[in-house]
Amino acid sequence: MRDIAVFSGSAHPELASELCAHLGVPLRPTRVSRFANDCLEVQLQANCRERDVFLVQPLVRPVQEHLVELLLMCDAARGASAGRITVVMPHYSYARSDKKDAPRISMGGRLVADLMVAAGARRVLTMALHAPQVHGFFSVPVDHLHAHRELAAHFRRYDLTSTTVVSPDLGNAKEAAAFARLIGARVAAGAKQRYADDRVSISAVIGDVTGRDVIVLDDEIAKGSTVLELLERLREMGPRSIRVACTHGLFAAGALKRLSEQPDVLEIVCTNTVPVPAEEHTDKLRILSIAPALAEAVRRIHNGESVSALFDAPCTGPAERGGGAGSYGS
């Protein structure tokens, strides 16, 4: 591909490399250094002039470091006369700060979106935002992908004739219903109330799960408190099997270990929008690659083609990486 330059920050260079391999272009080098006063400095070490520049950087821990790094990358590309700057941000962690639900509270989702645009971003490519309204926080075009096709390709290897997709809460029920339609399954949802970031209560599960194969589907799993609470309610209803799936496997504070220790959880499936440290992998973990989807979206953006058509295209099956011995099947 001509006139395209892809750079990666330090958040997830493996994903950027895989994306470039699918595009057939080199991943251009980026130098990140630190002044004596602890300020970051970024240099894009390849020509950007009049090129279509793509900056790959999910906002993962340490989020603030990676955010400033991304802003500096945008500024560097703008200062180097890039033709257009597209931020490829598979995970937008500030999307959780999307509403004013308490007095004098900040709305980080909108503020950080404004910062990216101020730094030079002219387009954003992201995946599975925490809430659909976050899309509107950006004053530049946003291509909002989801991982339904990749997850569906994975689960179609099983017998889905008696499957129910369960959303942990009613807010995510629409996405769960869309995924359920994709694989020909029923849908159910938990009645959740959140008291704090890591304290939730699910009073009931609305839908048919008794004696059925359950896929718990969420957009992200951080501390895992919601999923663990949901598992307690599901056990009371007697499902035949339980699998857990999400797009963003953040797995903070030992969440992956706690979920893997649940004897009735057969499998934990996520994508590689964020890196999962190798030392945390377990035999139950399946990691699906979304690099092909991101690469095709980048190609379409560069060529001025429809990105929404990706949602209708058939999925030939995602690349998959496992977390340990026997991780390529169950």
Coordinates of C-alpha atoms in Angstrom, one line a residue:
M1 CA 0.0 0.0 0.0
R2 CA 1.4 3.4 -1.0
D3 CA 1.4 6.6 1.0
I4 CA 0.5 4.9 4.2
A5 CA 2.5 5.0 7.5
V6 CA 1.7 3.0 10.5
F7 CA 3.3 3.7 13.9
S8 CA 2.7 2.1 17.3
G9 CA 3.0 3.4 20.8
S10 CA 4.3 1.2 23.6
A11 CA 0.8 0.0 24.7
H12 CA 0.4 -3.0 22.3
P13 CA 3.2 -3.2 19.7
E14 CA 2.4 -6.9 19.0
L15 CA -1.1 -6.0 17.7
A16 CA 0.4 -3.2 15.6
S17 CA 2.9 -5.6 14.1
E18 CA 0.1 -8.1 13.3
L19 CA -2.0 -5.4 11.7
C20 CA 0.9 -4.4 9.5
A21 CA 1.5 -8.0 8.5
H22 CA -2.1 -8.2 7.2
L23 CA -1.8 -4.9 5.4
G24 CA 1.6 -5.9 3.9
V25 CA 3.3 -2.7 5.1
P26 CA 6.2 -2.2 7.5
L27 CA 5.5 -1.0 11.1
R28 CA 7.4 2.3 11.2
P29 CA 9.7 2.9 14.3
T30 CA 8.7 5.2 17.1
R31 CA 11.1 6.5 19.8
V32 CA 9.7 7.2 23.2
S33 CA 12.0 8.9 25.7
R34 CA 11.8 10.7 29.0
F35 CA 13.3 13.9 30.1
A36 CA 15.0 14.3 33.5
N37 CA 11.9 16.0 34.8
D38 CA 9.8 12.8 33.9
C39 CA 8.1 14.4 30.8
L40 CA 7.7 12.2 27.8
E41 CA 9.0 12.9 24.3
V42 CA 8.0 11.0 21.2
Q43 CA 9.7 10.9 17.8
L44 CA 8.1 9.2 14.7
Q45 CA 11.2 7.9 13.0
A46 CA 9.9 7.7 9.4
N47 CA 8.6 10.2 6.8
C48 CA 5.0 11.4 7.4
R49 CA 4.8 14.3 4.9
E50 CA 1.4 14.1 3.1
R51 CA 1.0 10.5 4.1
D52 CA -2.0 8.7 5.5
V53 CA -0.8 8.1 9.1
F54 CA -2.2 5.5 11.4
L55 CA -1.3 5.6 15.1
V56 CA -2.0 2.3 17.0
Q57 CA -2.5 2.7 20.7
P58 CA -5.1 1.1 23.0
L59 CA -5.5 2.9 26.3
V60 CA -4.4 0.3 28.7
R61 CA -2.4 0.3 32.0
P62 CA -0.7 2.6 32.7
V63 CA -3.6 4.5 31.0
Q64 CA -2.4 8.0 31.6
E65 CA 1.2 7.3 30.3
H66 CA -0.2 5.7 27.1
L67 CA -2.7 8.5 26.7
V68 CA 0.0 11.2 26.8
E69 CA 2.1 9.1 24.5
L70 CA -0.7 9.0 22.0
L71 CA -1.3 12.7 22.2
L72 CA 2.4 13.4 21.6
M73 CA 2.3 10.9 18.6
C74 CA -0.6 12.9 17.1
D75 CA 1.3 16.2 17.7
A76 CA 4.5 14.8 16.1
A77 CA 2.6 13.5 13.0
R78 CA 0.8 16.9 12.7
G79 CA 4.1 18.8 13.0
A80 CA 5.6 16.5 10.3
S81 CA 2.8 17.5 7.8
A82 CA 0.9 14.3 7.8
G83 CA -1.8 14.2 5.2
R84 CA -4.3 12.7 7.7
I85 CA -3.9 11.3 11.2
T86 CA -6.1 8.3 12.2
V87 CA -5.9 7.1 15.8
V88 CA -6.4 3.3 15.9
M89 CA -7.5 2.8 19.5
P90 CA -8.9 -0.7 19.9
H91 CA -9.8 0.0 23.5
Y92 CA -10.9 3.4 24.8
S93 CA -10.8 3.0 28.5
Y94 CA -12.2 6.5 29.2
A95 CA -15.4 5.5 27.6
R96 CA -16.6 4.3 31.0
S97 CA -16.7 8.0 32.1
D98 CA -19.6 8.7 29.8
K99 CA -22.3 10.4 32.0
K100 CA -22.8 13.0 34.7
D101 CA -24.4 10.7 37.3
A102 CA -23.1 12.6 40.4
P103 CA -22.6 16.3 41.3
R104 CA -19.4 18.0 40.2
I105 CA -18.1 14.8 38.4
S106 CA -15.9 14.9 35.4
M107 CA -16.8 13.3 32.0
G108 CA -13.4 11.9 31.0
G109 CA -14.8 10.2 27.9
R110 CA -15.6 13.6 26.2
L111 CA -12.6 15.4 27.6
V112 CA -10.1 12.9 26.3
A113 CA -11.9 12.8 22.9
D114 CA -11.4 16.6 22.7
L115 CA -7.7 16.2 23.6
M116 CA -7.1 13.8 20.8
V117 CA -8.7 16.1 18.3
A118 CA -6.8 19.1 19.6
A119 CA -3.6 17.1 19.2
G120 CA -4.3 16.5 15.6
A121 CA -6.4 13.3 15.2
R122 CA -8.7 13.6 12.2
R123 CA -10.3 10.1 12.5
V124 CA -10.7 7.4 15.1
L125 CA -10.9 3.7 14.6
T126 CA -12.0 1.9 17.7
M127 CA -13.8 -1.3 18.9
A128 CA -16.7 -2.1 21.3
L129 CA -17.1 1.2 23.1
H130 CA -18.5 0.9 26.6
A131 CA -21.6 2.8 25.7
P132 CA -22.9 3.9 22.2
Q133 CA -23.2 7.6 23.2
V134 CA -19.4 7.8 23.5
H135 CA -19.2 7.7 19.7
G136 CA -20.8 11.2 19.8
F137 CA -18.1 12.6 22.1
F138 CA -15.7 12.9 19.1
S139 CA -16.0 15.9 16.8
V140 CA -14.2 13.9 14.0
P141 CA -15.4 10.7 12.2
V142 CA -15.3 7.5 14.3
D143 CA -15.3 4.0 12.8
H144 CA -16.8 1.9 15.6
L145 CA -16.2 -1.9 15.1
H146 CA -17.3 -4.8 17.1
A147 CA -15.9 -8.3 17.6
H148 CA -19.2 -10.2 17.0
R149 CA -18.0 -12.0 13.9
E150 CA -14.7 -13.1 15.5
L151 CA -16.5 -14.4 18.6
A152 CA -19.2 -16.1 16.5
A153 CA -16.6 -17.9 14.4
H154 CA -15.1 -19.3 17.5
F155 CA -18.4 -20.4 19.1
R156 CA -19.8 -22.0 15.9
R157 CA -17.4 -24.9 16.5
Y158 CA -19.8 -26.0 19.2
D159 CA -23.3 -27.3 19.1
L160 CA -25.4 -24.2 19.5
T161 CA -28.9 -25.8 19.3
S162 CA -29.5 -25.2 23.1
T163 CA -27.5 -22.1 23.7
T164 CA -28.5 -18.9 25.5
V165 CA -26.3 -15.7 25.3
V166 CA -26.5 -13.9 28.7
S167 CA -25.8 -10.2 29.1
P168 CA -24.7 -9.3 32.7
D169 CA -27.0 -6.2 32.6
L170 CA -29.8 -4.7 30.6
G171 CA -27.6 -2.0 29.3
N172 CA -25.6 -4.5 27.2
A173 CA -28.6 -6.6 26.3
K174 CA -28.9 -5.1 22.8
E175 CA -25.4 -6.2 21.9
A176 CA -26.0 -9.6 23.4
A177 CA -29.2 -9.9 21.4
A178 CA -27.3 -9.0 18.2
F179 CA -24.7 -11.6 18.9
A180 CA -27.4 -14.2 19.8
R181 CA -29.0 -13.6 16.4
L182 CA -25.7 -14.1 14.7
I183 CA -25.2 -17.6 16.1
G184 CA -28.9 -18.6 16.3
A185 CA -29.2 -18.6 20.1
R186 CA -31.6 -17.2 22.6
V187 CA -30.8 -14.2 24.8
A188 CA -31.1 -13.4 28.5
A189 CA -30.0 -10.6 30.8
G190 CA -29.1 -10.0 34.4
A191 CA -30.9 -7.3 36.5
K192 CA -27.8 -5.5 37.8
Q193 CA -27.3 -2.7 40.2
R194 CA -23.8 -1.2 40.7
Y195 CA -22.9 0.3 44.1
A196 CA -19.2 1.0 43.4
D197 CA -16.6 0.3 40.7
D198 CA -16.0 -3.2 42.0
R199 CA -19.3 -3.9 43.9
V200 CA -22.4 -5.0 42.1
S201 CA -25.6 -6.9 42.8
I202 CA -27.6 -9.0 40.3
S203 CA -31.0 -9.8 41.7
A204 CA -32.2 -12.1 38.9
V205 CA -31.6 -13.4 35.4
I206 CA -34.4 -12.6 32.9
G207 CA -34.6 -15.4 30.3
D208 CA -34.3 -19.1 29.8
V209 CA -31.1 -20.6 31.0
T210 CA -32.1 -23.8 32.8
G211 CA -30.5 -26.9 31.3
R212 CA -29.0 -24.8 28.5
D213 CA -25.5 -24.0 27.3
V214 CA -24.8 -20.4 28.5
I215 CA -22.4 -17.9 26.9
V216 CA -21.9 -14.9 29.3
L217 CA -21.1 -12.0 27.0
D218 CA -19.8 -8.5 28.0
D219 CA -17.9 -5.7 26.3
E220 CA -15.0 -5.9 28.9
I221 CA -14.0 -7.8 32.0
A222 CA -11.9 -5.7 34.4
K223 CA -12.0 -7.0 38.0
G224 CA -14.6 -9.6 37.1
S225 CA -16.9 -8.8 39.9
T226 CA -20.0 -8.5 37.6
V227 CA -19.3 -11.9 36.0
L228 CA -18.7 -13.6 39.3
E229 CA -22.0 -12.2 40.7
L230 CA -23.8 -13.4 37.6
L231 CA -22.4 -16.9 37.9
E232 CA -23.9 -17.1 41.3
R233 CA -27.4 -16.3 39.9
L234 CA -26.9 -18.7 37.0
R235 CA -26.0 -21.6 39.2
E236 CA -29.3 -21.2 41.0
M237 CA -31.0 -21.7 37.6
G238 CA -29.1 -24.9 36.6
P239 CA -27.5 -24.3 33.2
R240 CA -25.9 -27.2 31.4
S241 CA -22.6 -25.4 30.7
I242 CA -21.1 -22.0 31.1
R243 CA -18.6 -20.1 28.9
V244 CA -17.5 -16.5 29.4
A245 CA -16.7 -14.1 26.5
C246 CA -15.8 -10.5 26.1
T247 CA -14.1 -8.1 23.6
H248 CA -11.7 -6.4 26.0
G249 CA -9.9 -8.8 28.4
L250 CA -8.5 -6.3 30.9
F251 CA -8.4 -8.9 33.8
A252 CA -7.3 -6.5 36.5
A253 CA -6.5 -7.5 40.1
G254 CA -6.3 -11.3 39.4
A255 CA -9.7 -11.5 37.7
L256 CA -8.5 -14.1 35.1
K257 CA -7.2 -16.4 37.8
R258 CA -10.5 -16.0 39.8
L259 CA -12.6 -16.8 36.8
S260 CA -10.4 -19.7 35.7
E261 CA -10.8 -21.2 39.2
Q262 CA -14.6 -21.4 38.8
P263 CA -15.1 -25.2 38.1
D264 CA -18.2 -24.8 36.0
V265 CA -16.6 -22.2 33.7
L266 CA -15.4 -24.2 30.7
E267 CA -13.8 -21.4 28.7
I268 CA -12.9 -17.7 28.9
V269 CA -12.7 -16.0 25.5
C270 CA -11.5 -12.6 24.7
T271 CA -9.8 -10.7 21.8
N272 CA -6.4 -9.1 21.6
T273 CA -7.6 -5.5 21.7
V274 CA -5.6 -5.3 24.9
P275 CA -2.5 -7.3 25.8
V276 CA -2.9 -10.1 28.3
P277 CA 0.5 -10.8 30.0
A278 CA 1.7 -14.3 29.2
E279 CA 2.3 -15.1 32.8
E280 CA -1.4 -14.6 33.5
H281 CA -2.6 -17.0 30.8
T282 CA -4.5 -20.2 31.9
D283 CA -5.6 -23.3 30.1
K284 CA -9.2 -22.0 29.9
L285 CA -8.2 -18.8 28.1
R286 CA -8.7 -18.3 24.4
I287 CA -7.5 -15.1 22.7
L288 CA -8.9 -14.3 19.3
S289 CA -7.1 -11.9 17.0
I290 CA -8.9 -8.8 15.7
A291 CA -5.9 -7.7 13.7
P292 CA -7.4 -8.9 10.4
A293 CA -10.6 -6.8 11.0
L294 CA -8.6 -3.7 12.0
A295 CA -6.3 -4.1 9.0
E296 CA -9.2 -4.4 6.6
A297 CA -10.8 -1.3 8.2
V298 CA -7.5 0.6 7.9
R299 CA -7.3 -0.5 4.2
R300 CA -10.9 0.7 3.6
I301 CA -10.3 4.0 5.3
H302 CA -7.1 4.6 3.3
N303 CA -8.9 3.8 0.0
G304 CA -12.1 5.7 0.8
E305 CA -14.3 2.6 0.9
S306 CA -17.2 1.7 3.2
V307 CA -16.2 0.5 6.6
S308 CA -19.7 -0.4 7.6
A309 CA -19.7 -3.1 4.9
L310 CA -17.4 -5.0 7.2
F311 CA -20.3 -5.9 9.4
D312 CA -22.1 -7.7 6.6
A313 CA -19.1 -9.5 5.2
P314 CA -18.8 -13.2 6.1
C315 CA -16.1 -14.1 8.7
T316 CA -13.8 -16.9 7.6
G317 CA -12.6 -17.4 11.2
P318 CA -10.3 -15.4 13.4
A319 CA -6.7 -16.2 14.3
E320 CA -6.6 -17.6 17.8
R321 CA -3.9 -17.7 20.5
G322 CA -4.3 -19.8 23.6
G323 CA -3.0 -19.3 27.1
G324 CA -1.4 -22.7 27.7
A325 CA -1.4 -26.4 26.9
G326 CA -4.5 -27.6 25.2
S327 CA -5.7 -24.1 24.6
Y328 CA -6.7 -24.6 20.9
G329 CA -9.8 -26.5 21.8
S330 CA -12.0 -27.8 24.6

